[in-house]
PDB file of C-alpha atoms in Angstrom:
ATOM      1  CA  MET A   1      12.716  -4.709 -15.027  1.00  0.00           C
ATOM      2  CA  ILE A   2      13.216  -5.424 -11.355  1.00  0.00           C
ATOM      3  CA  ILE A   3      12.634  -9.061 -10.258  1.00  0.00           C
ATOM      4  CA  LEU A   4      11.899  -9.514  -6.564  1.00  0.00           C
ATOM      5  CA  ALA A   5      12.826 -13.122  -5.816  1.00  0.00           C
ATOM      6  CA  ALA A   6      11.711 -15.109  -2.892  1.00  0.00           C
ATOM      7  CA  THR A   7      14.406 -17.402  -1.370  1.00  0.00           C
ATOM      8  CA  PRO A   8      14.151 -20.257   1.060  1.00  0.00           C
ATOM      9  CA  ILE A   9      13.625 -19.365   4.693  1.00  0.00           C
ATOM     10  CA  GLY A  10      15.343 -22.562   5.795  1.00  0.00           C
ATOM     11  CA  ASN A  11      14.888 -25.609   3.676  1.00  0.00           C
ATOM     12  CA  LEU A  12      16.800 -25.377   0.462  1.00  0.00           C
ATOM     13  CA  GLY A  13      14.386 -27.664  -1.270  1.00  0.00           C
ATOM     14  CA  ASP A  14      11.888 -24.805  -1.237  1.00  0.00           C
ATOM     15  CA  ALA A  15      13.791 -22.953  -3.953  1.00  0.00           C
ATOM     16  CA  SER A  16      11.529 -22.850  -7.027  1.00  0.00           C
ATOM     17  CA  ARG A  17      12.492 -23.779 -10.531  1.00  0.00           C
ATOM     18  CA  ARG A  18      11.791 -20.213 -11.553  1.00  0.00           C
ATOM     19  CA  LEU A  19      14.165 -18.905  -8.937  1.00  0.00           C
ATOM     20  CA  VAL A  20      17.036 -21.199 -10.147  1.00  0.00           C
ATOM     21  CA  GLU A  21      16.337 -20.218 -13.787  1.00  0.00           C
ATOM     22  CA  VAL A  22      16.457 -16.597 -12.941  1.00  0.00           C
ATOM     23  CA  LEU A  23      19.692 -16.914 -10.913  1.00  0.00           C
ATOM     24  CA  GLU A  24      21.349 -18.934 -13.644  1.00  0.00           C
ATOM     25  CA  ASN A  25      20.752 -16.141 -16.121  1.00  0.00           C
ATOM     26  CA  ALA A  26      21.061 -13.189 -13.916  1.00  0.00           C
ATOM     27  CA  THR A  27      23.716 -10.477 -14.776  1.00  0.00           C
ATOM     28  CA  VAL A  28      23.157  -8.221 -11.776  1.00  0.00           C
ATOM     29  CA  ILE A  29      21.735  -9.061  -8.313  1.00  0.00           C
ATOM     30  CA  ALA A  30      20.941  -6.534  -5.553  1.00  0.00           C
ATOM     31  CA  ALA A  31      21.463  -8.627  -2.368  1.00  0.00           C
ATOM     32  CA  GLU A  32      20.752  -7.842   1.253  1.00  0.00           C
ATOM     33  CA  ASP A  33      23.938  -9.698   2.118  1.00  0.00           C
ATOM     34  CA  THR A  34      26.188 -10.515  -0.818  1.00  0.00           C
ATOM     35  CA  ARG A  35      27.990 -13.311   1.153  1.00  0.00           C
ATOM     36  CA  THR A  36      24.647 -14.974   1.823  1.00  0.00           C
ATOM     37  CA  THR A  37      23.733 -14.752  -1.819  1.00  0.00           C
ATOM     38  CA  GLN A  38      27.099 -16.316  -2.831  1.00  0.00           C
ATOM     39  CA  ARG A  39      26.452 -19.280  -0.534  1.00  0.00           C
ATOM     40  CA  LEU A  40      22.862 -19.609  -1.952  1.00  0.00           C
ATOM     41  CA  LEU A  41      24.269 -19.806  -5.499  1.00  0.00           C
ATOM     42  CA  GLN A  42      26.851 -22.421  -4.474  1.00  0.00           C
ATOM     43  CA  ALA A  43      24.215 -24.418  -2.519  1.00  0.00           C
ATOM     44  CA  LEU A  44      21.956 -24.453  -5.592  1.00  0.00           C
ATOM     45  CA  GLY A  45      24.722 -25.571  -7.863  1.00  0.00           C
ATOM     46  CA  ILE A  46      24.554 -22.433  -9.944  1.00  0.00           C
ATOM     47  CA  ALA A  47      27.820 -21.770 -11.879  1.00  0.00           C
ATOM     48  CA  ASN A  48      26.652 -18.356 -12.966  1.00  0.00           C
ATOM     49  CA  ARG A  49      28.642 -15.554 -11.303  1.00  0.00           C
ATOM     50  CA  PRO A  50      26.568 -12.301 -11.651  1.00  0.00           C
ATOM     51  CA  ARG A  51      27.576  -8.853 -10.406  1.00  0.00           C
ATOM     52  CA  LEU A  52      26.435  -8.554  -6.776  1.00  0.00           C
ATOM     53  CA  ILE A  53      25.423  -5.144  -5.303  1.00  0.00           C
ATOM     54  CA  ALA A  54      24.723  -4.783  -1.670  1.00  0.00           C
ATOM     55  CA  LEU A  55      21.337  -3.416  -0.910  1.00  0.00           C
ATOM     56  CA  HIS A  56      20.473  -3.340   2.857  1.00  0.00           C
ATOM     57  CA  ASP A  57      18.714  -1.034   5.402  1.00  0.00           C
ATOM     58  CA  HIS A  58      21.710   1.341   5.677  1.00  0.00           C
ATOM     59  CA  ASN A  59      22.234   2.101   2.060  1.00  0.00           C
ATOM     60  CA  GLU A  60      18.891   1.579   0.297  1.00  0.00           C
ATOM     61  CA  LYS A  61      17.860   5.151   0.435  1.00  0.00           C
ATOM     62  CA  ALA A  62      21.037   6.217  -1.318  1.00  0.00           C
ATOM     63  CA  LYS A  63      21.088   3.320  -3.808  1.00  0.00           C
ATOM     64  CA  ALA A  64      17.366   3.170  -4.702  1.00  0.00           C
ATOM     65  CA  GLY A  65      17.513   5.810  -7.562  1.00  0.00           C
ATOM     66  CA  GLU A  66      20.718   4.413  -9.009  1.00  0.00           C
ATOM     67  CA  LEU A  67      19.384   0.801  -9.078  1.00  0.00           C
ATOM     68  CA  ALA A  68      16.109   1.938 -10.490  1.00  0.00           C
ATOM     69  CA  GLU A  69      17.925   3.664 -13.222  1.00  0.00           C
ATOM     70  CA  LEU A  70      20.008   0.524 -13.951  1.00  0.00           C
ATOM     71  CA  ALA A  71      16.823  -1.526 -14.164  1.00  0.00           C
ATOM     72  CA  GLU A  72      15.621   0.670 -17.033  1.00  0.00           C
ATOM     73  CA  SER A  73      18.172  -0.885 -19.303  1.00  0.00           C
ATOM     74  CA  GLN A  74      18.679  -4.397 -17.873  1.00  0.00           C
ATOM     75  CA  ASP A  75      16.999  -7.006 -15.505  1.00  0.00           C
ATOM     76  CA  LEU A  76      17.848  -6.529 -11.844  1.00  0.00           C
ATOM     77  CA  VAL A  77      17.239  -9.443  -9.520  1.00  0.00           C
ATOM     78  CA  VAL A  78      16.602  -8.417  -5.872  1.00  0.00           C
ATOM     79  CA  LEU A  79      17.293 -10.935  -3.060  1.00  0.00           C
ATOM     80  CA  SER A  80      16.872 -10.731   0.726  1.00  0.00           C
ATOM     81  CA  ASP A  81      18.612 -13.218   2.996  1.00  0.00           C
ATOM     82  CA  ALA A  82      15.390 -15.272   3.285  1.00  0.00           C
ATOM     83  CA  GLY A  83      11.789 -14.938   2.065  1.00  0.00           C
ATOM     84  CA  MET A  84      10.370 -12.138  -0.064  1.00  0.00           C
ATOM     85  CA  PRO A  85      12.335  -8.834  -0.381  1.00  0.00           C
ATOM     86  CA  THR A  86      10.404  -5.801   0.867  1.00  0.00           C
ATOM     87  CA  VAL A  87       8.637  -7.795   3.612  1.00  0.00           C
ATOM     88  CA  SER A  88      10.513  -6.737   6.739  1.00  0.00           C
ATOM     89  CA  ASP A  89      13.527  -6.752   4.444  1.00  0.00           C
ATOM     90  CA  PRO A  90      15.122  -4.304   2.020  1.00  0.00           C
ATOM     91  CA  GLY A  91      13.502  -3.469  -1.202  1.00  0.00           C
ATOM     92  CA  TYR A  92      10.548  -1.258  -0.626  1.00  0.00           C
ATOM     93  CA  GLY A  93      12.529   2.037  -1.330  1.00  0.00           C
ATOM     94  CA  LEU A  94      13.784   0.415  -4.559  1.00  0.00           C
ATOM     95  CA  VAL A  95      10.299  -0.649  -5.667  1.00  0.00           C
ATOM     96  CA  ALA A  96       8.954   2.925  -4.878  1.00  0.00           C
ATOM     97  CA  ALA A  97      11.786   4.523  -6.891  1.00  0.00           C
ATOM     98  CA  ALA A  98      11.065   2.091  -9.798  1.00  0.00           C
ATOM     99  CA  ALA A  99       7.363   2.930  -9.712  1.00  0.00           C
ATOM    100  CA  GLU A 100       8.181   6.638  -9.975  1.00  0.00           C
ATOM    101  CA  ARG A 101      10.364   5.989 -13.062  1.00  0.00           C
ATOM    102  CA  GLY A 102       7.828   3.626 -14.677  1.00  0.00           C
ATOM    103  CA  VAL A 103      10.226   0.634 -14.382  1.00  0.00           C
ATOM    104  CA  THR A 104       8.438  -2.727 -14.437  1.00  0.00           C
ATOM    105  CA  VAL A 105       8.543  -4.653 -11.148  1.00  0.00           C
ATOM    106  CA  THR A 106       7.654  -8.348 -10.987  1.00  0.00           C
ATOM    107  CA  ALA A 107       8.032 -11.061  -8.349  1.00  0.00           C
ATOM    108  CA  ILE A 108       8.954 -14.688  -8.215  1.00  0.00           C
ATOM    109  CA  PRO A 109       6.641 -15.938  -5.405  1.00  0.00           C
ATOM    110  CA  GLY A 110       7.888 -18.417  -2.811  1.00  0.00           C
ATOM    111  CA  PRO A 111       8.686 -19.009   0.801  1.00  0.00           C
ATOM    112  CA  SER A 112       7.316 -16.538   3.340  1.00  0.00           C
ATOM    113  CA  ALA A 113       7.846 -16.804   7.152  1.00  0.00           C
ATOM    114  CA  VAL A 114       4.729 -14.599   7.750  1.00  0.00           C
ATOM    115  CA  VAL A 115       2.297 -16.833   5.697  1.00  0.00           C
ATOM    116  CA  THR A 116       3.887 -20.152   6.778  1.00  0.00           C
ATOM    117  CA  ALA A 117       3.620 -19.238  10.431  1.00  0.00           C
ATOM    118  CA  LEU A 118      -0.026 -18.074  10.080  1.00  0.00           C
ATOM    119  CA  ALA A 119      -0.843 -21.328   8.245  1.00  0.00           C
ATOM    120  CA  VAL A 120       0.499 -23.573  11.084  1.00  0.00           C
ATOM    121  CA  SER A 121      -0.529 -21.448  13.995  1.00  0.00           C
ATOM    122  CA  GLY A 122      -4.047 -22.778  14.509  1.00  0.00           C
ATOM    123  CA  LEU A 123      -5.395 -19.246  14.782  1.00  0.00           C
ATOM    124  CA  PRO A 124      -7.837 -17.548  12.418  1.00  0.00           C
ATOM    125  CA  THR A 125      -6.304 -16.852   8.959  1.00  0.00           C
ATOM    126  CA  ASP A 126      -9.180 -15.034   7.180  1.00  0.00           C
ATOM    127  CA  ARG A 127      -7.968 -11.597   8.296  1.00  0.00           C
ATOM    128  CA  PHE A 128      -4.483 -10.801   9.602  1.00  0.00           C
ATOM    129  CA  THR A 129      -2.030  -7.997  10.079  1.00  0.00           C
ATOM    130  CA  PHE A 130       1.835  -8.239   9.868  1.00  0.00           C
ATOM    131  CA  GLU A 131       3.500  -6.098  12.463  1.00  0.00           C
ATOM    132  CA  GLY A 132       7.167  -6.996  11.903  1.00  0.00           C
ATOM    133  CA  PHE A 133       9.563  -6.489  14.836  1.00  0.00           C
ATOM    134  CA  LEU A 134       8.335  -4.690  17.924  1.00  0.00           C
ATOM    135  CA  PRO A 135      10.465  -1.887  19.496  1.00  0.00           C
ATOM    136  CA  ARG A 136      13.343  -3.181  21.561  1.00  0.00           C
ATOM    137  CA  LYS A 137      12.879  -0.777  24.510  1.00  0.00           C
ATOM    138  CA  PRO A 138      10.336  -2.153  27.072  1.00  0.00           C
ATOM    139  CA  GLY A 139       8.320   1.101  27.241  1.00  0.00           C
ATOM    140  CA  GLU A 140       8.101   1.571  23.526  1.00  0.00           C
ATOM    141  CA  ARG A 141       7.183  -2.098  23.105  1.00  0.00           C
ATOM    142  CA  ARG A 142       4.355  -1.827  25.648  1.00  0.00           C
ATOM    143  CA  SER A 143       2.992   1.299  23.896  1.00  0.00           C
ATOM    144  CA  ALA A 144       3.038  -0.473  20.596  1.00  0.00           C
ATOM    145  CA  LEU A 145       1.227  -3.372  21.906  1.00  0.00           C
ATOM    146  CA  THR A 146      -1.236  -1.122  23.706  1.00  0.00           C
ATOM    147  CA  ALA A 147      -2.110   0.424  20.370  1.00  0.00           C
ATOM    148  CA  LEU A 148      -2.924  -3.044  19.167  1.00  0.00           C
ATOM    149  CA  ALA A 149      -5.014  -4.107  22.180  1.00  0.00           C
ATOM    150  CA  THR A 150      -8.302  -3.827  20.309  1.00  0.00           C
ATOM    151  CA  GLU A 151      -7.074  -5.117  16.942  1.00  0.00           C
ATOM    152  CA  LEU A 152      -9.611  -7.797  15.811  1.00  0.00           C
ATOM    153  CA  ARG A 153      -7.340  -9.428  13.161  1.00  0.00           C
ATOM    154  CA  THR A 154      -4.793 -12.141  13.906  1.00  0.00           C
ATOM    155  CA  MET A 155      -1.371 -10.499  14.375  1.00  0.00           C
ATOM    156  CA  VAL A 156       1.975 -11.696  13.159  1.00  0.00           C
ATOM    157  CA  PHE A 157       5.276 -10.523  14.722  1.00  0.00           C
ATOM    158  CA  PHE A 158       8.964 -11.289  14.146  1.00  0.00           C
ATOM    159  CA  GLU A 159      11.103 -11.446  17.261  1.00  0.00           C
ATOM    160  CA  SER A 160      14.664 -12.374  18.323  1.00  0.00           C
ATOM    161  CA  PRO A 161      15.118 -15.347  20.713  1.00  0.00           C
ATOM    162  CA  SER A 162      16.754 -13.071  23.396  1.00  0.00           C
ATOM    163  CA  ARG A 163      13.713 -10.833  23.571  1.00  0.00           C
ATOM    164  CA  LEU A 164      10.925 -13.438  23.128  1.00  0.00           C
ATOM    165  CA  ALA A 165      10.233 -14.058  26.811  1.00  0.00           C
ATOM    166  CA  ALA A 166       9.923 -10.339  27.530  1.00  0.00           C
ATOM    167  CA  THR A 167       7.785  -9.725  24.559  1.00  0.00           C
ATOM    168  CA  LEU A 168       5.420 -12.506  25.389  1.00  0.00           C
ATOM    169  CA  GLY A 169       5.313 -11.238  28.964  1.00  0.00           C
ATOM    170  CA  ASP A 170       4.275  -7.810  27.652  1.00  0.00           C
ATOM    171  CA  MET A 171       1.690  -9.369  25.430  1.00  0.00           C
ATOM    172  CA  ALA A 172       0.202 -11.161  28.499  1.00  0.00           C
ATOM    173  CA  ALA A 173       0.130  -7.913  30.388  1.00  0.00           C
ATOM    174  CA  VAL A 174      -1.520  -5.945  27.638  1.00  0.00           C
ATOM    175  CA  PHE A 175      -3.604  -8.492  25.765  1.00  0.00           C
ATOM    176  CA  GLY A 176      -4.424 -10.746  28.752  1.00  0.00           C
ATOM    177  CA  ASP A 177      -2.746 -13.912  30.103  1.00  0.00           C
ATOM    178  CA  ASP A 178      -5.130 -16.159  28.196  1.00  0.00           C
ATOM    179  CA  ARG A 179      -4.862 -14.484  24.756  1.00  0.00           C
ATOM    180  CA  ARG A 180      -4.092 -17.360  22.392  1.00  0.00           C
ATOM    181  CA  ALA A 181      -0.753 -17.299  20.599  1.00  0.00           C
ATOM    182  CA  ALA A 182       1.695 -19.556  18.689  1.00  0.00           C
ATOM    183  CA  VAL A 183       5.434 -19.230  18.676  1.00  0.00           C
ATOM    184  CA  CYS A 184       6.758 -20.712  15.426  1.00  0.00           C
ATOM    185  CA  ARG A 185      10.475 -21.437  15.560  1.00  0.00           C
ATOM    186  CA  GLU A 186      12.856 -22.536  12.851  1.00  0.00           C
ATOM    187  CA  LEU A 187      10.172 -22.804  10.204  1.00  0.00           C
ATOM    188  CA  THR A 188      10.944 -25.380   7.382  1.00  0.00           C
ATOM    189  CA  LYS A 189      14.236 -26.313   9.178  1.00  0.00           C
ATOM    190  CA  LEU A 190      15.278 -29.583  10.862  1.00  0.00           C
ATOM    191  CA  TYR A 191      14.258 -28.346  14.374  1.00  0.00           C
ATOM    192  CA  GLU A 192      10.970 -26.689  13.414  1.00  0.00           C
ATOM    193  CA  GLU A 193       8.655 -26.249  16.321  1.00  0.00           C
ATOM    194  CA  VAL A 194       5.284 -24.665  16.925  1.00  0.00           C
ATOM    195  CA  ARG A 195       4.342 -23.973  20.478  1.00  0.00           C
ATOM    196  CA  ARG A 196       0.730 -22.936  21.172  1.00  0.00           C
ATOM    197  CA  GLY A 197      -0.977 -21.669  24.301  1.00  0.00           C
ATOM    198  CA  GLY A 198      -1.970 -18.510  26.203  1.00  0.00           C
ATOM    199  CA  ALA A 199       0.370 -15.544  26.258  1.00  0.00           C
ATOM    200  CA  ALA A 200       1.409 -16.027  29.966  1.00  0.00           C
ATOM    201  CA  GLU A 201       1.899 -19.749  29.492  1.00  0.00           C
ATOM    202  CA  LEU A 202       4.238 -19.078  26.457  1.00  0.00           C
ATOM    203  CA  ALA A 203       6.148 -16.395  28.346  1.00  0.00           C
ATOM    204  CA  ALA A 204       6.848 -18.894  31.176  1.00  0.00           C
ATOM    205  CA  TRP A 205       7.974 -21.471  28.610  1.00  0.00           C
ATOM    206  CA  ALA A 206      10.238 -18.981  26.758  1.00  0.00           C
ATOM    207  CA  GLU A 207      12.047 -17.981  30.074  1.00  0.00           C
ATOM    208  CA  HIS A 208      13.916 -21.270  29.859  1.00  0.00           C
ATOM    209  CA  GLY A 209      15.559 -20.101  26.632  1.00  0.00           C
ATOM    210  CA  VAL A 210      14.650 -20.398  23.007  1.00  0.00           C
ATOM    211  CA  LYS A 211      16.854 -20.545  19.943  1.00  0.00           C
ATOM    212  CA  GLY A 212      16.443 -20.040  16.324  1.00  0.00           C
ATOM    213  CA  GLU A 213      14.381 -17.659  14.083  1.00  0.00           C
ATOM    214  CA  ILE A 214      11.010 -16.737  15.661  1.00  0.00           C
ATOM    215  CA  VAL A 215       7.614 -15.744  14.344  1.00  0.00           C
ATOM    216  CA  VAL A 216       4.943 -15.087  16.904  1.00  0.00           C
ATOM    217  CA  VAL A 217       1.185 -15.344  15.892  1.00  0.00           C
ATOM    218  CA  VAL A 218      -1.382 -13.836  18.236  1.00  0.00           C
ATOM    219  CA  GLU A 219      -5.083 -14.077  18.196  1.00  0.00           C
ATOM    220  CA  GLY A 220      -7.041 -10.874  17.605  1.00  0.00           C
ATOM    221  CA  ALA A 221      -9.155  -9.204  20.289  1.00  0.00           C
ATOM    222  CA  ALA A 222     -12.806 -10.276  20.616  1.00  0.00           C
ATOM    223  CA  PRO A 223     -15.163  -7.671  19.305  1.00  0.00           C
ATOM    224  CA  ARG A 224     -16.406  -5.296  21.935  1.00  0.00           C
ATOM    225  CA  GLU A 225     -20.170  -5.460  22.631  1.00  0.00           C
ATOM    226  CA  VAL A 226     -21.296  -2.011  21.714  1.00  0.00           C
ATOM    227  CA  SER A 227     -24.872  -0.990  21.010  1.00  0.00           C
ATOM    228  CA  ALA A 228     -25.814   0.335  17.554  1.00  0.00           C
ATOM    229  CA  GLU A 229     -26.603   3.797  19.217  1.00  0.00           C
ATOM    230  CA  ASP A 230     -23.157   3.981  20.854  1.00  0.00           C
ATOM    231  CA  ALA A 231     -21.412   2.907  17.666  1.00  0.00           C
ATOM    232  CA  LEU A 232     -23.322   5.555  15.690  1.00  0.00           C
ATOM    233  CA  ALA A 233     -22.358   8.142  18.319  1.00  0.00           C
ATOM    234  CA  GLN A 234     -18.630   7.152  17.814  1.00  0.00           C
ATOM    235  CA  VAL A 235     -18.963   7.601  14.030  1.00  0.00           C
ATOM    236  CA  GLN A 236     -20.567  11.007  14.524  1.00  0.00           C
ATOM    237  CA  ALA A 237     -17.802  12.038  16.994  1.00  0.00           C
ATOM    238  CA  LEU A 238     -15.124  11.012  14.462  1.00  0.00           C
ATOM    239  CA  VAL A 239     -16.879  12.947  11.648  1.00  0.00           C
ATOM    240  CA  ALA A 240     -17.149  15.999  13.875  1.00  0.00           C
ATOM    241  CA  SER A 241     -13.386  15.728  14.478  1.00  0.00           C
ATOM    242  CA  GLY A 242     -12.733  15.885  10.736  1.00  0.00           C
ATOM    243  CA  VAL A 243     -12.612  12.240   9.725  1.00  0.00           C
ATOM    244  CA  ARG A 244     -14.549  11.398   6.534  1.00  0.00           C
ATOM    245  CA  LEU A 245     -17.821   9.555   7.064  1.00  0.00           C
ATOM    246  CA  LYS A 246     -16.735   6.459   5.102  1.00  0.00           C
ATOM    247  CA  GLU A 247     -13.472   6.230   7.076  1.00  0.00           C
ATOM    248  CA  ALA A 248     -15.117   6.784  10.304  1.00  0.00           C
ATOM    249  CA  CYS A 249     -17.624   3.940   9.646  1.00  0.00           C
ATOM    250  CA  ALA A 250     -14.812   1.593   8.692  1.00  0.00           C
ATOM    251  CA  GLU A 251     -12.814   2.424  11.896  1.00  0.00           C
ATOM    252  CA  VAL A 252     -15.843   1.829  14.224  1.00  0.00           C
ATOM    253  CA  ALA A 253     -16.891  -1.279  12.325  1.00  0.00           C
ATOM    254  CA  ALA A 254     -13.451  -2.781  12.803  1.00  0.00           C
ATOM    255  CA  ALA A 255     -13.538  -2.075  16.521  1.00  0.00           C
ATOM    256  CA  THR A 256     -17.089  -3.114  17.170  1.00  0.00           C
ATOM    257  CA  GLY A 257     -17.861  -5.878  14.657  1.00  0.00           C
ATOM    258  CA  LEU A 258     -20.880  -3.952  13.311  1.00  0.00           C
ATOM    259  CA  GLY A 259     -21.198  -3.623   9.632  1.00  0.00           C
ATOM    260  CA  SER A 260     -19.612  -0.576   8.028  1.00  0.00           C
ATOM    261  CA  ARG A 261     -22.453  -0.225   5.488  1.00  0.00           C
ATOM    262  CA  TYR A 262     -25.016  -0.421   8.224  1.00  0.00           C
ATOM    263  CA  LEU A 263     -23.169   2.435  10.194  1.00  0.00           C
ATOM    264  CA  TYR A 264     -22.919   4.495   7.013  1.00  0.00           C
ATOM    265  CA  GLN A 265     -26.586   4.291   6.259  1.00  0.00           C
ATOM    266  CA  ALA A 266     -27.436   4.983   9.898  1.00  0.00           C
ATOM    267  CA  ALA A 267     -25.272   8.063   9.917  1.00  0.00           C
ATOM    268  CA  LEU A 268     -26.803   9.471   6.721  1.00  0.00           C
ATOM    269  CA  ALA A 269     -30.282   8.811   8.101  1.00  0.00           C
ATOM    270  CA  ALA A 270     -29.434  10.608  11.395  1.00  0.00           C
ATOM    271  CA  ARG A 271     -28.333  13.842   9.651  1.00  0.00           C
TER     272      ARG A 271
END
């Protein structure tokens, strides 16, 4: 089988007993960075020296089939540098290849920068979307944010310290200066910091320079006040363009805050 194993995102004490046991008995590990994995084994006091195979963004497509085949006959542990493999880290291609072959895939749950940042952000946690890293080029970044301008769910992003101020500035421009956000820095580490405020306020703060690994959590947009008649018209327009009725109702419901079932029944009644 394939074992996706979550590793500490900062504090070594967050390594689970299951993780240690699996690493102590592993014969083959697919690692995002073999040097990082070697340091982790040493830090955890693990004497086992399994075979290490590099699995990263540049070779995963070529390696996925080979590693999935290997996992048919022996356990393959998969590690990213920190957190859960496949979440903004290598592993998705391998899991997809394994699923096609019928290879069992399991996971050892553990630290996650996404969930940790969401939990401490002070923003709604009932519904959220993980957007990973935004594009580096300013124009592409603005376009990506514009596409999220009406997103109702709390949004979670990764960002580098060098681009944080620019990204927050773009968020202020697209989402509004006062859109609530939280910059979570160095989570679980000695200098952990959570800075909360409006997007423009945080952008001004970040201009002075920020270090460490960054997660940005942003409040979702307020539901637009749309009448039931206008919402039904939007559903009908989507259906006329070829979108299935159920999907059209879900899309308009997400954008307006009206109930998807209500829109569905209203659309049927209007036929």
